[in-house]
Amino acid sequence: MSDHHSVRPRVAKPVPDDERGWLGMMVDLCPFPALVVDLESGEALIDNPAARDIPLRPPAEGHDGDDYFVERDGARIDPRDLARAIASPATAPGGVEVSWHARGREFDFRVFCRRLPAADGLAPLAFLTFLDITDRRATEWELRRALEVRDEFFSIATHELKDPLFSLQLANQLLRRALVRHGEIPAQVVHHLDVSRRQTERLSGLVDNLLDVSRIMNRRIQLDIEALDLADLVQEAAGRFRERAESSSTPVVTEIAGPIIGYFDRQKIEQVLGNLLSNAFKYGGGRPVTVRVHADEETAVLEVEDQGAGIAPEDQARIFGRFERASKGYRKESLGLGLYIVRSLVEAHGGSIGVRSEPGRGATFTVTLPRKRLPVDEGPSAAGSGHGPNRG
């Protein structure tokens, strides 16, 4: 039979004495800085031109520990220990990130390590490649700093708006009282005073929401936990909306299986209820709004249901984000912060929130809260991702 199809070696096998030459040739072909390291001693045996430019190997005459070292996860280590540290099979296949200090220069690398098959009785070698991420790290730092400056401005600006808003609201109240003392107020004046009051209240609410978002983003939500009856909180919240319900012909129905005692922050839970009820009035189309609350031994469940236009399935996964609404069809004046704040406050209690909805069939928001007191460090972070749009 012809050996036409047999496979013949095209490259000569390396002779034992020329192993270093073969490894050196392969390392030189690597476009990134690369080393071959003795895992027993930690010494770099072979490097390529890109590694020598840095350099990744300490000078032969020795070096100062402050002039040549590696930082990993904030800890300083000797470069000779790096390969042994990351050659373990437990090391993530995506490599590890380190800062490399050499002769007064600093580089950020993602280092990848591959153990080479060891000859019998000899210490194993490892092949290390170094992906330079210095520019990426610098860009990330600049982005974080820009976000910190933005958040600081955001917080200061919203705080500075509170005082003039309070002055406007007070002036409106004083003007109305002064006019009452002088007799009957003309209808046109009453109308303008009401418009002024509603707009300042709306603006005050927007500023309060911005302040809440600032606290959430900076992880400054503080809970004042106490034993409370959630059933009473729901009744009180529904009562505060009674005037609005009557003026908009939107009845509020409560279904309460109480009392339901748990450990909550009164103000934060009132804010959760207020935001959910406001959304139900805003998007409920004047139809009845139902508030339900029930519990078992471990958890309390709060539901707010409207009978409005509903929420499209593609929007339901993202409505608890920040600064956007669920649907382009809604033309309401809103920053799109309500549900983001609600989710953050609920998660600060160790709870969760979800929504069930079909277009044209309304929406039901369900809040689940643990009834027991959470340890200080057990509650989930209230910062949130901040991505995606928001219904309210």
PDB file of N, CA, C and O in Angstrom, residues 43-114:
ATOM      1  N   GLU A  43      12.211  31.544  39.302  1.00  0.00           N
ATOM      2  CA  GLU A  43      13.068  32.314  38.408  1.00  0.00           C
ATOM      3  C   GLU A  43      12.527  32.274  36.984  1.00  0.00           C
ATOM      4  O   GLU A  43      12.056  31.234  36.508  1.00  0.00           O
ATOM      5  N   ALA A  44      12.610  33.431  36.312  1.00  0.00           N
ATOM      6  CA  ALA A  44      12.246  33.505  34.890  1.00  0.00           C
ATOM      7  C   ALA A  44      13.440  33.006  34.070  1.00  0.00           C
ATOM      8  O   ALA A  44      14.531  33.578  34.129  1.00  0.00           O
ATOM      9  N   LEU A  45      13.246  31.929  33.318  1.00  0.00           N
ATOM     10  CA  LEU A  45      14.331  31.342  32.540  1.00  0.00           C
ATOM     11  C   LEU A  45      14.416  31.941  31.149  1.00  0.00           C
ATOM     12  O   LEU A  45      15.514  32.096  30.593  1.00  0.00           O
ATOM     13  N   ILE A  46      13.270  32.272  30.574  1.00  0.00           N
ATOM     14  CA  ILE A  46      13.225  32.755  29.198  1.00  0.00           C
ATOM     15  C   ILE A  46      12.246  33.910  29.124  1.00  0.00           C
ATOM     16  O   ILE A  46      11.174  33.873  29.757  1.00  0.00           O
ATOM     17  N   ASP A  47      12.572  34.950  28.393  1.00  0.00           N
ATOM     18  CA  ASP A  47      11.628  36.032  28.130  1.00  0.00           C
ATOM     19  C   ASP A  47      11.707  36.419  26.655  1.00  0.00           C
ATOM     20  O   ASP A  47      12.588  35.956  25.922  1.00  0.00           O
ATOM     21  N   ASN A  48      10.765  37.232  26.205  1.00  0.00           N
ATOM     22  CA  ASN A  48      10.768  37.684  24.816  1.00  0.00           C
ATOM     23  C   ASN A  48      11.068  39.177  24.778  1.00  0.00           C
ATOM     24  O   ASN A  48      11.122  39.837  25.823  1.00  0.00           O
ATOM     25  N   PRO A  49      11.264  39.751  23.596  1.00  0.00           N
ATOM     26  CA  PRO A  49      11.619  41.182  23.528  1.00  0.00           C
ATOM     27  C   PRO A  49      10.613  42.086  24.227  1.00  0.00           C
ATOM     28  O   PRO A  49      10.987  43.062  24.880  1.00  0.00           O
ATOM     29  N   ALA A  50       9.310  41.780  24.097  1.00  0.00           N
ATOM     30  CA  ALA A  50       8.303  42.623  24.737  1.00  0.00           C
ATOM     31  C   ALA A  50       8.451  42.587  26.252  1.00  0.00           C
ATOM     32  O   ALA A  50       8.232  43.588  26.937  1.00  0.00           O
ATOM     33  N   ALA A  51       8.829  41.425  26.817  1.00  0.00           N
ATOM     34  CA  ALA A  51       9.039  41.322  28.262  1.00  0.00           C
ATOM     35  C   ALA A  51      10.296  42.059  28.687  1.00  0.00           C
ATOM     36  O   ALA A  51      10.345  42.654  29.769  1.00  0.00           O
ATOM     37  N   ARG A  52      11.328  42.033  27.839  1.00  0.00           N
ATOM     38  CA  ARG A  52      12.574  42.720  28.189  1.00  0.00           C
ATOM     39  C   ARG A  52      12.428  44.233  28.141  1.00  0.00           C
ATOM     40  O   ARG A  52      13.130  44.954  28.841  1.00  0.00           O
ATOM     41  N   ASP A  53      11.489  44.740  27.341  1.00  0.00           N
ATOM     42  CA  ASP A  53      11.275  46.194  27.261  1.00  0.00           C
ATOM     43  C   ASP A  53      10.762  46.753  28.593  1.00  0.00           C
ATOM     44  O   ASP A  53      10.934  47.933  28.883  1.00  0.00           O
ATOM     45  N   ILE A  54      10.126  45.923  29.414  1.00  0.00           N
ATOM     46  CA  ILE A  54       9.476  46.465  30.619  1.00  0.00           C
ATOM     47  C   ILE A  54      10.449  46.783  31.760  1.00  0.00           C
ATOM     48  O   ILE A  54      10.403  47.924  32.248  1.00  0.00           O
ATOM     49  N   PRO A  55      11.315  45.941  32.262  1.00  0.00           N
ATOM     50  CA  PRO A  55      11.480  44.503  32.025  1.00  0.00           C
ATOM     51  C   PRO A  55      10.667  43.689  33.040  1.00  0.00           C
ATOM     52  O   PRO A  55      10.406  44.137  34.145  1.00  0.00           O
ATOM     53  N   LEU A  56      10.326  42.458  32.618  1.00  0.00           N
ATOM     54  CA  LEU A  56       9.640  41.545  33.515  1.00  0.00           C
ATOM     55  C   LEU A  56      10.615  40.710  34.343  1.00  0.00           C
ATOM     56  O   LEU A  56      10.231  40.155  35.376  1.00  0.00           O
ATOM     57  N   ARG A  57      11.855  40.598  33.895  1.00  0.00           N
ATOM     58  CA  ARG A  57      12.878  39.868  34.663  1.00  0.00           C
ATOM     59  C   ARG A  57      13.720  40.870  35.429  1.00  0.00           C
ATOM     60  O   ARG A  57      14.146  41.889  34.871  1.00  0.00           O
ATOM     61  N   PRO A  58      13.977  40.622  36.711  1.00  0.00           N
ATOM     62  CA  PRO A  58      14.833  41.544  37.461  1.00  0.00           C
ATOM     63  C   PRO A  58      16.252  41.520  36.914  1.00  0.00           C
ATOM     64  O   PRO A  58      16.685  40.522  36.334  1.00  0.00           O
ATOM     65  N   PRO A  59      16.974  42.606  37.063  1.00  0.00           N
ATOM     66  CA  PRO A  59      18.351  42.634  36.562  1.00  0.00           C
ATOM     67  C   PRO A  59      19.216  41.600  37.263  1.00  0.00           C
ATOM     68  O   PRO A  59      18.998  41.252  38.423  1.00  0.00           O
ATOM     69  N   ALA A  60      20.227  41.103  36.533  1.00  0.00           N
ATOM     70  CA  ALA A  60      21.068  40.037  37.049  1.00  0.00           C
ATOM     71  C   ALA A  60      21.847  40.459  38.284  1.00  0.00           C
ATOM     72  O   ALA A  60      22.144  39.655  39.165  1.00  0.00           O
ATOM     73  N   GLU A  61      22.168  41.779  38.381  1.00  0.00           N
ATOM     74  CA  GLU A  61      22.964  42.255  39.517  1.00  0.00           C
ATOM     75  C   GLU A  61      22.139  42.450  40.774  1.00  0.00           C
ATOM     76  O   GLU A  61      22.624  42.957  41.782  1.00  0.00           O
ATOM     77  N   GLY A  62      20.875  42.072  40.758  1.00  0.00           N
ATOM     78  CA  GLY A  62      20.020  42.246  41.918  1.00  0.00           C
ATOM     79  C   GLY A  62      19.170  43.500  41.782  1.00  0.00           C
ATOM     80  O   GLY A  62      19.354  44.293  40.862  1.00  0.00           O
ATOM     81  N   HIS A  63      18.249  43.676  42.738  1.00  0.00           N
ATOM     82  CA  HIS A  63      17.338  44.797  42.633  1.00  0.00           C
ATOM     83  C   HIS A  63      16.822  45.183  44.010  1.00  0.00           C
ATOM     84  O   HIS A  63      16.830  44.398  44.946  1.00  0.00           O
ATOM     85  N   ASP A  64      16.393  46.410  44.115  1.00  0.00           N
ATOM     86  CA  ASP A  64      15.788  46.936  45.344  1.00  0.00           C
ATOM     87  C   ASP A  64      14.339  46.481  45.412  1.00  0.00           C
ATOM     88  O   ASP A  64      13.600  46.548  44.420  1.00  0.00           O
ATOM     89  N   GLY A  65      13.904  46.035  46.597  1.00  0.00           N
ATOM     90  CA  GLY A  65      12.531  45.566  46.739  1.00  0.00           C
ATOM     91  C   GLY A  65      11.504  46.633  46.447  1.00  0.00           C
ATOM     92  O   GLY A  65      10.363  46.333  46.091  1.00  0.00           O
ATOM     93  N   ASP A  66      11.855  47.918  46.600  1.00  0.00           N
ATOM     94  CA  ASP A  66      10.923  49.000  46.309  1.00  0.00           C
ATOM     95  C   ASP A  66      10.964  49.407  44.833  1.00  0.00           C
ATOM     96  O   ASP A  66      10.182  50.257  44.414  1.00  0.00           O
ATOM     97  N   ASP A  67      11.893  48.833  44.082  1.00  0.00           N
ATOM     98  CA  ASP A  67      12.045  49.202  42.683  1.00  0.00           C
ATOM     99  C   ASP A  67      11.502  48.136  41.743  1.00  0.00           C
ATOM    100  O   ASP A  67      11.301  48.392  40.561  1.00  0.00           O
ATOM    101  N   TYR A  68      11.268  46.945  42.293  1.00  0.00           N
ATOM    102  CA  TYR A  68      10.850  45.849  41.430  1.00  0.00           C
ATOM    103  C   TYR A  68       9.946  44.926  42.236  1.00  0.00           C
ATOM    104  O   TYR A  68      10.411  44.144  43.057  1.00  0.00           O
ATOM    105  N   PHE A  69       8.614  45.043  42.049  1.00  0.00           N
ATOM    106  CA  PHE A  69       7.691  44.221  42.809  1.00  0.00           C
ATOM    107  C   PHE A  69       6.352  44.152  42.070  1.00  0.00           C
ATOM    108  O   PHE A  69       6.107  44.875  41.091  1.00  0.00           O
ATOM    109  N   VAL A  70       5.477  43.287  42.573  1.00  0.00           N
ATOM    110  CA  VAL A  70       4.157  43.061  41.980  1.00  0.00           C
ATOM    111  C   VAL A  70       3.107  43.282  43.059  1.00  0.00           C
ATOM    112  O   VAL A  70       3.315  42.911  44.221  1.00  0.00           O
ATOM    113  N   GLU A  71       1.981  43.893  42.684  1.00  0.00           N
ATOM    114  CA  GLU A  71       0.841  44.029  43.581  1.00  0.00           C
ATOM    115  C   GLU A  71      -0.334  43.236  43.029  1.00  0.00           C
ATOM    116  O   GLU A  71      -0.683  43.384  41.858  1.00  0.00           O
ATOM    117  N   ARG A  72      -0.908  42.419  43.887  1.00  0.00           N
ATOM    118  CA  ARG A  72      -2.101  41.644  43.507  1.00  0.00           C
ATOM    119  C   ARG A  72      -3.122  41.760  44.623  1.00  0.00           C
ATOM    120  O   ARG A  72      -2.808  41.459  45.781  1.00  0.00           O
ATOM    121  N   ASP A  73      -4.313  42.222  44.283  1.00  0.00           N
ATOM    122  CA  ASP A  73      -5.391  42.412  45.262  1.00  0.00           C
ATOM    123  C   ASP A  73      -4.943  43.284  46.430  1.00  0.00           C
ATOM    124  O   ASP A  73      -5.281  43.028  47.588  1.00  0.00           O
ATOM    125  N   GLY A  74      -4.131  44.307  46.122  1.00  0.00           N
ATOM    126  CA  GLY A  74      -3.697  45.247  47.135  1.00  0.00           C
ATOM    127  C   GLY A  74      -2.514  44.794  47.971  1.00  0.00           C
ATOM    128  O   GLY A  74      -2.034  45.555  48.811  1.00  0.00           O
ATOM    129  N   ALA A  75      -2.023  43.563  47.765  1.00  0.00           N
ATOM    130  CA  ALA A  75      -0.900  43.039  48.541  1.00  0.00           C
ATOM    131  C   ALA A  75       0.358  42.990  47.671  1.00  0.00           C
ATOM    132  O   ALA A  75       0.303  42.608  46.495  1.00  0.00           O
ATOM    133  N   ARG A  76       1.506  43.367  48.251  1.00  0.00           N
ATOM    134  CA  ARG A  76       2.760  43.339  47.515  1.00  0.00           C
ATOM    135  C   ARG A  76       3.365  41.940  47.612  1.00  0.00           C
ATOM    136  O   ARG A  76       3.443  41.359  48.695  1.00  0.00           O
ATOM    137  N   ILE A  77       3.785  41.401  46.458  1.00  0.00           N
ATOM    138  CA  ILE A  77       4.424  40.090  46.433  1.00  0.00           C
ATOM    139  C   ILE A  77       5.675  40.170  45.580  1.00  0.00           C
ATOM    140  O   ILE A  77       5.813  41.050  44.724  1.00  0.00           O
ATOM    141  N   ASP A  78       6.590  39.247  45.830  1.00  0.00           N
ATOM    142  CA  ASP A  78       7.815  39.155  45.028  1.00  0.00           C
ATOM    143  C   ASP A  78       7.453  38.596  43.654  1.00  0.00           C
ATOM    144  O   ASP A  78       6.667  37.641  43.561  1.00  0.00           O
ATOM    145  N   PRO A  79       8.007  39.146  42.572  1.00  0.00           N
ATOM    146  CA  PRO A  79       7.686  38.618  41.238  1.00  0.00           C
ATOM    147  C   PRO A  79       7.949  37.124  41.101  1.00  0.00           C
ATOM    148  O   PRO A  79       7.268  36.446  40.335  1.00  0.00           O
ATOM    149  N   ARG A  80       8.934  36.609  41.862  1.00  0.00           N
ATOM    150  CA  ARG A  80       9.238  35.181  41.768  1.00  0.00           C
ATOM    151  C   ARG A  80       8.129  34.305  42.337  1.00  0.00           C
ATOM    152  O   ARG A  80       8.056  33.115  42.036  1.00  0.00           O
ATOM    153  N   ASP A  81       7.270  34.905  43.154  1.00  0.00           N
ATOM    154  CA  ASP A  81       6.161  34.136  43.743  1.00  0.00           C
ATOM    155  C   ASP A  81       4.899  34.177  42.885  1.00  0.00           C
ATOM    156  O   ASP A  81       3.936  33.463  43.175  1.00  0.00           O
ATOM    157  N   LEU A  82       4.890  35.027  41.862  1.00  0.00           N
ATOM    158  CA  LEU A  82       3.662  35.211  41.090  1.00  0.00           C
ATOM    159  C   LEU A  82       3.261  33.938  40.359  1.00  0.00           C
ATOM    160  O   LEU A  82       2.103  33.510  40.425  1.00  0.00           O
ATOM    161  N   ALA A  83       4.219  33.322  39.636  1.00  0.00           N
ATOM    162  CA  ALA A  83       3.877  32.140  38.847  1.00  0.00           C
ATOM    163  C   ALA A  83       3.341  31.028  39.732  1.00  0.00           C
ATOM    164  O   ALA A  83       2.348  30.366  39.402  1.00  0.00           O
ATOM    165  N   ARG A  84       4.001  30.814  40.883  1.00  0.00           N
ATOM    166  CA  ARG A  84       3.520  29.760  41.791  1.00  0.00           C
ATOM    167  C   ARG A  84       2.119  30.073  42.296  1.00  0.00           C
ATOM    168  O   ARG A  84       1.304  29.181  42.512  1.00  0.00           O
ATOM    169  N   ALA A  85       1.830  31.359  42.496  1.00  0.00           N
ATOM    170  CA  ALA A  85       0.525  31.749  43.034  1.00  0.00           C
ATOM    171  C   ALA A  85      -0.602  31.523  42.038  1.00  0.00           C
ATOM    172  O   ALA A  85      -1.734  31.232  42.430  1.00  0.00           O
ATOM    173  N   ILE A  86      -0.315  31.690  40.754  1.00  0.00           N
ATOM    174  CA  ILE A  86      -1.398  31.616  39.765  1.00  0.00           C
ATOM    175  C   ILE A  86      -1.351  30.354  38.918  1.00  0.00           C
ATOM    176  O   ILE A  86      -2.201  30.162  38.045  1.00  0.00           O
ATOM    177  N   ALA A  87      -0.354  29.458  39.165  1.00  0.00           N
ATOM    178  CA  ALA A  87      -0.269  28.227  38.376  1.00  0.00           C
ATOM    179  C   ALA A  87      -1.212  27.158  38.875  1.00  0.00           C
ATOM    180  O   ALA A  87      -1.337  26.102  38.266  1.00  0.00           O
ATOM    181  N   SER A  88      -1.891  27.417  39.979  1.00  0.00           N
ATOM    182  CA  SER A  88      -2.816  26.440  40.541  1.00  0.00           C
ATOM    183  C   SER A  88      -3.985  26.209  39.605  1.00  0.00           C
ATOM    184  O   SER A  88      -4.485  27.137  38.961  1.00  0.00           O
ATOM    185  N   PRO A  89      -4.482  24.968  39.511  1.00  0.00           N
ATOM    186  CA  PRO A  89      -5.675  24.701  38.682  1.00  0.00           C
ATOM    187  C   PRO A  89      -6.901  25.480  39.135  1.00  0.00           C
ATOM    188  O   PRO A  89      -7.827  25.700  38.365  1.00  0.00           O
ATOM    189  N   ALA A  90      -6.895  25.923  40.404  1.00  0.00           N
ATOM    190  CA  ALA A  90      -8.044  26.672  40.917  1.00  0.00           C
ATOM    191  C   ALA A  90      -8.084  28.103  40.395  1.00  0.00           C
ATOM    192  O   ALA A  90      -9.098  28.786  40.522  1.00  0.00           O
ATOM    193  N   THR A  91      -6.998  28.580  39.797  1.00  0.00           N
ATOM    194  CA  THR A  91      -6.972  29.943  39.280  1.00  0.00           C
ATOM    195  C   THR A  91      -7.944  30.094  38.113  1.00  0.00           C
ATOM    196  O   THR A  91      -8.034  29.216  37.253  1.00  0.00           O
ATOM    197  N   ALA A  92      -8.670  31.191  38.069  1.00  0.00           N
ATOM    198  CA  ALA A  92      -9.655  31.411  37.021  1.00  0.00           C
ATOM    199  C   ALA A  92      -8.995  31.363  35.641  1.00  0.00           C
ATOM    200  O   ALA A  92      -7.897  31.922  35.457  1.00  0.00           O
ATOM    201  N   PRO A  93      -9.630  30.714  34.656  1.00  0.00           N
ATOM    202  CA  PRO A  93      -9.039  30.638  33.318  1.00  0.00           C
ATOM    203  C   PRO A  93      -8.909  31.997  32.647  1.00  0.00           C
ATOM    204  O   PRO A  93      -8.148  32.147  31.696  1.00  0.00           O
ATOM    205  N   GLY A  94      -9.639  32.988  33.138  1.00  0.00           N
ATOM    206  CA  GLY A  94      -9.547  34.319  32.558  1.00  0.00           C
ATOM    207  C   GLY A  94      -8.341  35.113  33.010  1.00  0.00           C
ATOM    208  O   GLY A  94      -8.194  36.285  32.654  1.00  0.00           O
ATOM    209  N   GLY A  95      -7.444  34.480  33.800  1.00  0.00           N
ATOM    210  CA  GLY A  95      -6.252  35.170  34.249  1.00  0.00           C
ATOM    211  C   GLY A  95      -6.495  35.997  35.497  1.00  0.00           C
ATOM    212  O   GLY A  95      -7.613  36.086  36.008  1.00  0.00           O
ATOM    213  N   VAL A  96      -5.413  36.611  35.999  1.00  0.00           N
ATOM    214  CA  VAL A  96      -5.501  37.458  37.181  1.00  0.00           C
ATOM    215  C   VAL A  96      -4.916  38.822  36.838  1.00  0.00           C
ATOM    216  O   VAL A  96      -4.049  38.941  35.981  1.00  0.00           O
ATOM    217  N   GLU A  97      -5.432  39.857  37.511  1.00  0.00           N
ATOM    218  CA  GLU A  97      -4.955  41.211  37.264  1.00  0.00           C
ATOM    219  C   GLU A  97      -3.943  41.604  38.335  1.00  0.00           C
ATOM    220  O   GLU A  97      -4.175  41.391  39.528  1.00  0.00           O
ATOM    221  N   VAL A  98      -2.812  42.174  37.878  1.00  0.00           N
ATOM    222  CA  VAL A  98      -1.759  42.605  38.789  1.00  0.00           C
ATOM    223  C   VAL A  98      -1.223  43.945  38.330  1.00  0.00           C
ATOM    224  O   VAL A  98      -1.392  44.348  37.167  1.00  0.00           O
ATOM    225  N   SER A  99      -0.575  44.641  39.269  1.00  0.00           N
ATOM    226  CA  SER A  99       0.185  45.852  38.940  1.00  0.00           C
ATOM    227  C   SER A  99       1.657  45.499  39.039  1.00  0.00           C
ATOM    228  O   SER A  99       2.108  44.965  40.059  1.00  0.00           O
ATOM    229  N   TRP A 100       2.395  45.787  37.982  1.00  0.00           N
ATOM    230  CA  TRP A 100       3.810  45.411  37.899  1.00  0.00           C
ATOM    231  C   TRP A 100       4.659  46.672  37.994  1.00  0.00           C
ATOM    232  O   TRP A 100       4.515  47.590  37.194  1.00  0.00           O
ATOM    233  N   HIS A 101       5.533  46.711  38.995  1.00  0.00           N
ATOM    234  CA  HIS A 101       6.401  47.864  39.221  1.00  0.00           C
ATOM    235  C   HIS A 101       7.832  47.485  38.855  1.00  0.00           C
ATOM    236  O   HIS A 101       8.395  46.546  39.428  1.00  0.00           O
ATOM    237  N   ALA A 102       8.398  48.202  37.916  1.00  0.00           N
ATOM    238  CA  ALA A 102       9.754  47.894  37.459  1.00  0.00           C
ATOM    239  C   ALA A 102      10.480  49.190  37.127  1.00  0.00           C
ATOM    240  O   ALA A 102      10.054  49.943  36.240  1.00  0.00           O
ATOM    241  N   ARG A 103      11.561  49.460  37.883  1.00  0.00           N
ATOM    242  CA  ARG A 103      12.418  50.618  37.619  1.00  0.00           C
ATOM    243  C   ARG A 103      11.635  51.937  37.557  1.00  0.00           C
ATOM    244  O   ARG A 103      11.809  52.741  36.645  1.00  0.00           O
ATOM    245  N   GLY A 104      10.759  52.114  38.534  1.00  0.00           N
ATOM    246  CA  GLY A 104      10.027  53.363  38.601  1.00  0.00           C
ATOM    247  C   GLY A 104       8.837  53.466  37.673  1.00  0.00           C
ATOM    248  O   GLY A 104       8.140  54.490  37.659  1.00  0.00           O
ATOM    249  N   ARG A 105       8.577  52.441  36.893  1.00  0.00           N
ATOM    250  CA  ARG A 105       7.418  52.425  35.999  1.00  0.00           C
ATOM    251  C   ARG A 105       6.388  51.439  36.523  1.00  0.00           C
ATOM    252  O   ARG A 105       6.718  50.463  37.191  1.00  0.00           O
ATOM    253  N   GLU A 106       5.130  51.726  36.225  1.00  0.00           N
ATOM    254  CA  GLU A 106       4.053  50.855  36.689  1.00  0.00           C
ATOM    255  C   GLU A 106       3.190  50.440  35.511  1.00  0.00           C
ATOM    256  O   GLU A 106       2.793  51.264  34.680  1.00  0.00           O
ATOM    257  N   PHE A 107       2.894  49.146  35.448  1.00  0.00           N
ATOM    258  CA  PHE A 107       2.043  48.587  34.403  1.00  0.00           C
ATOM    259  C   PHE A 107       0.930  47.778  35.064  1.00  0.00           C
ATOM    260  O   PHE A 107       1.142  47.172  36.121  1.00  0.00           O
ATOM    261  N   ASP A 108      -0.216  47.770  34.425  1.00  0.00           N
ATOM    262  CA  ASP A 108      -1.314  46.895  34.841  1.00  0.00           C
ATOM    263  C   ASP A 108      -1.455  45.791  33.806  1.00  0.00           C
ATOM    264  O   ASP A 108      -1.569  46.070  32.597  1.00  0.00           O
ATOM    265  N   PHE A 109      -1.414  44.547  34.286  1.00  0.00           N
ATOM    266  CA  PHE A 109      -1.484  43.399  33.388  1.00  0.00           C
ATOM    267  C   PHE A 109      -2.588  42.451  33.822  1.00  0.00           C
ATOM    268  O   PHE A 109      -2.898  42.334  35.017  1.00  0.00           O
ATOM    269  N   ARG A 110      -3.159  41.761  32.825  1.00  0.00           N
ATOM    270  CA  ARG A 110      -3.904  40.536  33.098  1.00  0.00           C
ATOM    271  C   ARG A 110      -2.976  39.394  32.705  1.00  0.00           C
ATOM    272  O   ARG A 110      -2.559  39.289  31.559  1.00  0.00           O
ATOM    273  N   VAL A 111      -2.643  38.551  33.691  1.00  0.00           N
ATOM    274  CA  VAL A 111      -1.627  37.525  33.499  1.00  0.00           C
ATOM    275  C   VAL A 111      -2.303  36.160  33.331  1.00  0.00           C
ATOM    276  O   VAL A 111      -3.164  35.774  34.135  1.00  0.00           O
ATOM    277  N   PHE A 112      -1.879  35.446  32.292  1.00  0.00           N
ATOM    278  CA  PHE A 112      -2.383  34.101  32.027  1.00  0.00           C
ATOM    279  C   PHE A 112      -1.232  33.121  32.227  1.00  0.00           C
ATOM    280  O   PHE A 112      -0.085  33.402  31.851  1.00  0.00           O
ATOM    281  N   CYS A 113      -1.527  31.978  32.814  1.00  0.00           N
ATOM    282  CA  CYS A 113      -0.479  31.012  33.159  1.00  0.00           C
ATOM    283  C   CYS A 113      -0.863  29.615  32.678  1.00  0.00           C
ATOM    284  O   CYS A 113      -2.009  29.188  32.848  1.00  0.00           O
ATOM    285  N   ARG A 114       0.106  28.922  32.073  1.00  0.00           N
ATOM    286  CA  ARG A 114      -0.115  27.534  31.638  1.00  0.00           C
ATOM    287  C   ARG A 114       1.093  26.695  32.054  1.00  0.00           C
ATOM    288  O   ARG A 114       2.222  26.999  31.680  1.00  0.00           O
TER     289      ARG A 114
END
